[in-house]
Coordinates of C-alpha atoms in Angstrom, one line a residue:
Chain A
D6 CA 84.5 122.1 121.3
T7 CA 81.3 120.6 119.8
G8 CA 83.0 117.6 118.2
V9 CA 83.3 114.0 119.4
S10 CA 85.4 113.8 122.5
Q11 CA 87.1 110.8 124.1
D12 CA 88.6 110.2 127.5
P13 CA 91.3 109.4 128.4
R14 CA 93.5 110.1 125.4
H15 CA 96.1 107.7 126.5
K16 CA 96.0 104.7 128.9
I17 CA 98.8 102.4 130.0
T18 CA 97.8 99.3 131.9
K19 CA 99.2 96.0 133.0
R20 CA 98.0 92.8 131.5
G21 CA 95.0 91.4 133.4
Q22 CA 93.7 94.8 134.5
N23 CA 90.3 96.2 133.4
V24 CA 90.1 99.5 131.6
T25 CA 87.1 101.8 130.7
F26 CA 87.0 104.4 128.0
R27 CA 84.4 107.1 127.5
C28 CA 83.1 108.7 124.4
D29 CA 80.9 111.9 124.2
P30 CA 79.3 112.2 120.8
I31 CA 78.1 115.3 119.0
S32 CA 75.0 116.2 121.0
E33 CA 72.4 115.9 118.4
H34 CA 73.7 112.6 117.0
N35 CA 71.8 109.4 117.8
R36 CA 74.2 106.9 116.3
L37 CA 77.5 106.0 118.0
Y38 CA 80.2 103.7 116.8
W39 CA 83.3 102.1 118.3
Y40 CA 86.3 101.1 116.3
R41 CA 89.7 99.7 117.0
Q42 CA 92.8 100.7 115.0
T43 CA 96.2 99.1 115.2
L44 CA 99.4 100.6 113.7
G45 CA 99.4 100.5 110.0
Q46 CA 95.8 99.4 109.7
G47 CA 92.5 101.0 109.1
P48 CA 89.8 101.2 111.8
E49 CA 87.9 98.0 112.4
F50 CA 84.3 98.2 113.5
L51 CA 83.5 96.9 117.0
T52 CA 80.0 97.9 117.8
Y53 CA 77.2 100.4 117.1
F54 CA 74.4 102.1 119.1
Q55 CA 71.3 103.8 117.9
N56 CA 70.2 105.9 120.9
E57 CA 70.7 103.5 123.9
A58 CA 70.2 100.3 121.9
Q59 CA 73.3 98.3 120.9
L60 CA 72.2 97.2 117.4
E61 CA 75.3 95.5 116.0
K62 CA 78.5 93.9 117.3
S63 CA 81.5 92.7 115.4
R64 CA 82.9 89.2 116.0
L65 CA 86.0 91.1 117.0
L66 CA 84.2 92.1 120.2
S67 CA 85.1 89.2 122.5
D68 CA 83.4 88.4 125.8
R69 CA 86.0 90.6 127.5
F70 CA 84.6 93.7 125.8
S71 CA 81.4 95.4 126.7
A72 CA 80.0 98.7 125.6
E73 CA 77.1 100.7 127.0
R74 CA 75.2 103.8 126.1
P75 CA 72.8 104.0 129.1
K76 CA 71.0 107.2 128.3
G77 CA 71.6 107.5 124.6
S78 CA 74.2 110.1 125.1
F79 CA 77.8 109.2 126.1
S80 CA 79.1 105.7 125.8
T81 CA 81.6 103.6 127.6
L82 CA 83.8 100.7 126.3
E83 CA 85.2 98.4 128.9
I84 CA 87.9 95.8 128.4
Q85 CA 88.2 93.2 131.1
R86 CA 91.4 91.2 131.8
T87 CA 93.3 93.1 129.2
E88 CA 95.8 91.3 127.0
Q89 CA 98.8 92.6 125.1
G90 CA 96.9 92.1 121.9
D91 CA 94.4 94.7 123.0
S92 CA 97.0 97.5 122.6
A93 CA 95.5 99.7 119.9
M94 CA 93.8 103.1 119.3
Y95 CA 90.1 102.9 120.2
L96 CA 88.1 105.3 118.1
C97 CA 84.6 106.5 118.7
A98 CA 82.4 108.1 115.9
S99 CA 78.9 109.5 115.9
S100 CA 76.4 110.4 113.2
G101 CA 73.0 111.9 112.9
P102 CA 69.8 110.5 111.3
I103 CA 70.1 109.0 107.9
L104 CA 69.4 111.7 105.3
T105 CA 66.0 111.5 103.8
S106 CA 67.5 110.6 100.5
G107 CA 68.9 107.5 102.2
I108 CA 72.5 108.5 101.3
Q109 CA 75.3 107.4 103.7
E110 CA 75.4 109.6 106.8
T111 CA 78.7 111.2 107.8
Q112 CA 80.5 109.7 110.7
Y113 CA 82.5 112.1 112.8
F114 CA 85.4 110.6 114.6
G115 CA 86.9 111.5 118.0
P116 CA 90.6 111.8 118.6
G117 CA 90.8 108.2 120.0
T118 CA 92.1 106.6 123.1
R119 CA 95.5 105.0 122.7
L120 CA 95.8 101.9 124.9
L121 CA 99.1 100.2 125.7
V122 CA 98.9 96.9 127.6
L123 CA 102.2 95.9 129.2
Chain B
Q199 CA 92.4 88.1 100.9
K200 CA 91.1 91.2 102.6
E201 CA 87.8 92.8 101.4
V202 CA 89.6 96.1 100.8
E203 CA 93.1 96.3 99.6
Q204 CA 95.2 99.5 99.8
D205 CA 98.9 100.0 99.3
P206 CA 100.3 101.4 102.6
G207 CA 103.1 103.4 100.9
P208 CA 104.6 105.7 101.9
L209 CA 104.1 107.8 98.8
S210 CA 106.4 110.7 98.6
V211 CA 105.8 113.5 96.1
P212 CA 107.0 117.1 95.6
E213 CA 104.7 120.0 96.3
G214 CA 102.4 120.8 93.4
A215 CA 102.3 117.2 92.1
I216 CA 99.1 115.4 91.3
V217 CA 98.6 112.5 93.7
S218 CA 96.8 109.3 92.9
L219 CA 95.6 107.0 95.7
N220 CA 93.8 103.8 95.0
C221 CA 91.9 100.9 96.5
T222 CA 90.5 97.7 95.2
Y223 CA 87.7 95.7 96.8
S224 CA 86.2 92.2 96.4
N225 CA 82.7 92.6 97.9
S226 CA 80.1 93.4 95.3
A227 CA 77.7 94.4 98.1
F228 CA 79.6 97.6 98.8
Q229 CA 77.3 100.5 97.9
Y230 CA 79.0 103.7 99.1
F231 CA 82.7 104.6 98.9
M232 CA 84.5 107.1 101.0
W233 CA 87.9 108.7 101.5
Y234 CA 89.1 109.7 104.9
R235 CA 92.2 111.7 105.8
Q236 CA 93.9 110.9 109.1
Y237 CA 96.7 113.0 110.5
S238 CA 99.1 111.5 113.0
R239 CA 97.5 110.7 116.3
K240 CA 94.1 112.1 115.2
G241 CA 90.8 110.5 114.3
P242 CA 89.9 110.1 110.6
E243 CA 88.2 113.0 108.9
L244 CA 85.8 112.4 106.0
L245 CA 87.0 114.0 102.7
M246 CA 84.5 112.7 100.2
Y247 CA 82.0 110.0 99.5
T248 CA 80.5 108.7 96.3
Y249 CA 77.6 106.4 95.5
S250 CA 77.7 105.6 91.8
S251 CA 80.5 104.9 89.3
G252 CA 82.0 107.9 87.9
N253 CA 83.8 111.0 89.2
K254 CA 83.0 113.5 91.9
E255 CA 85.0 116.6 92.4
D256 CA 85.5 118.9 95.4
G257 CA 88.1 121.5 95.2
R258 CA 91.5 119.9 94.7
F259 CA 90.1 116.5 95.3
T260 CA 88.5 114.1 92.8
A261 CA 87.0 110.7 93.8
Q262 CA 86.6 108.1 91.1
V263 CA 84.7 104.9 91.3
D264 CA 84.7 102.0 88.8
K265 CA 82.3 99.4 90.1
S266 CA 82.8 97.1 87.2
S267 CA 86.5 96.8 88.1
K268 CA 86.0 97.1 91.9
Y269 CA 88.5 100.0 91.9
I270 CA 88.3 103.4 93.5
S271 CA 90.7 106.3 93.3
L272 CA 91.3 109.7 95.0
F273 CA 93.2 112.3 93.1
I274 CA 94.7 115.4 94.7
R275 CA 95.7 118.2 92.5
D276 CA 98.4 120.8 93.4
S277 CA 99.4 118.9 96.5
Q278 CA 100.6 120.8 99.5
P279 CA 102.7 119.8 102.5
S280 CA 99.6 120.1 104.6
D281 CA 98.1 117.2 102.6
S282 CA 100.7 114.9 104.3
A283 CA 98.6 112.4 106.1
T284 CA 97.3 108.9 105.9
Y285 CA 94.4 108.5 103.4
L286 CA 92.0 105.7 104.2
C287 CA 89.4 104.4 101.7
A288 CA 86.3 103.0 103.2
M289 CA 83.2 101.2 101.8
T290 CA 79.9 100.3 103.3
S291 CA 77.2 97.7 103.1
R292 CA 74.1 97.9 105.2
G293 CA 74.5 96.5 108.7
S294 CA 72.3 93.7 109.9
S295 CA 70.2 96.2 111.8
G296 CA 69.3 97.8 108.6
G297 CA 69.6 101.2 110.1
S298 CA 73.2 102.2 109.4
Y299 CA 76.1 101.6 107.1
I300 CA 79.1 100.0 108.7
P301 CA 82.2 100.9 106.8
T302 CA 85.1 98.6 106.0
F303 CA 88.3 100.5 105.8
G304 CA 91.5 99.9 103.8
R305 CA 94.7 100.0 105.8
G306 CA 95.5 103.5 104.6
T307 CA 98.2 105.0 102.3
S308 CA 100.8 107.3 103.9
L309 CA 101.3 110.4 101.8
I310 CA 104.3 112.7 102.2
V311 CA 104.3 116.0 100.3
H312 CA 107.7 117.7 100.5
P313 CA 108.3 121.3 99.8

């Protein structure tokens, strides 16, 4: 499968525990995005990497959240001291270079990691 | 008021019907407009994107943008049960890094096409 993959697909944890999710983008894509999606809502942007550099973070990304992309390939999203409000689907997407025409690049989404905090 | 408003539905139609899905927005800075389809427990899949006002057609799908009214639509002709999914509109303005376009999504409309 050459699409975006995410691991694990499901995670159940107790409040206060730390969790880490992994995203493997499409291999030639240099941009990687993390989103959070709650039931009945659209995805909300969390953060974005271009290669290994984290270029933008949403104000939704509290101090308990940290994301890395150490070698410009896969990325991890860690949530420390989880809260029940963190329960959501965490989506990763990747995209290639901006087209020469400057038109919006296509973001390809992974299947998501569904987190439940008890 | 959210930047992007979308009726969550559900919208239930018979097979073969023409479906109209809509979003309104308030941010004049939005430049690009997209429609994603999301099946249950899957990630969103890009269906179409448009840049300017007007219509864009791709098979059974037509995307329409009216920037003056801040209103976008997706039409699905000859709808099929396999079209049953949540349809998300999304709009982008350039991120602070200047290097990418961070989309703002609507909440999605649940579409059910029954045989």
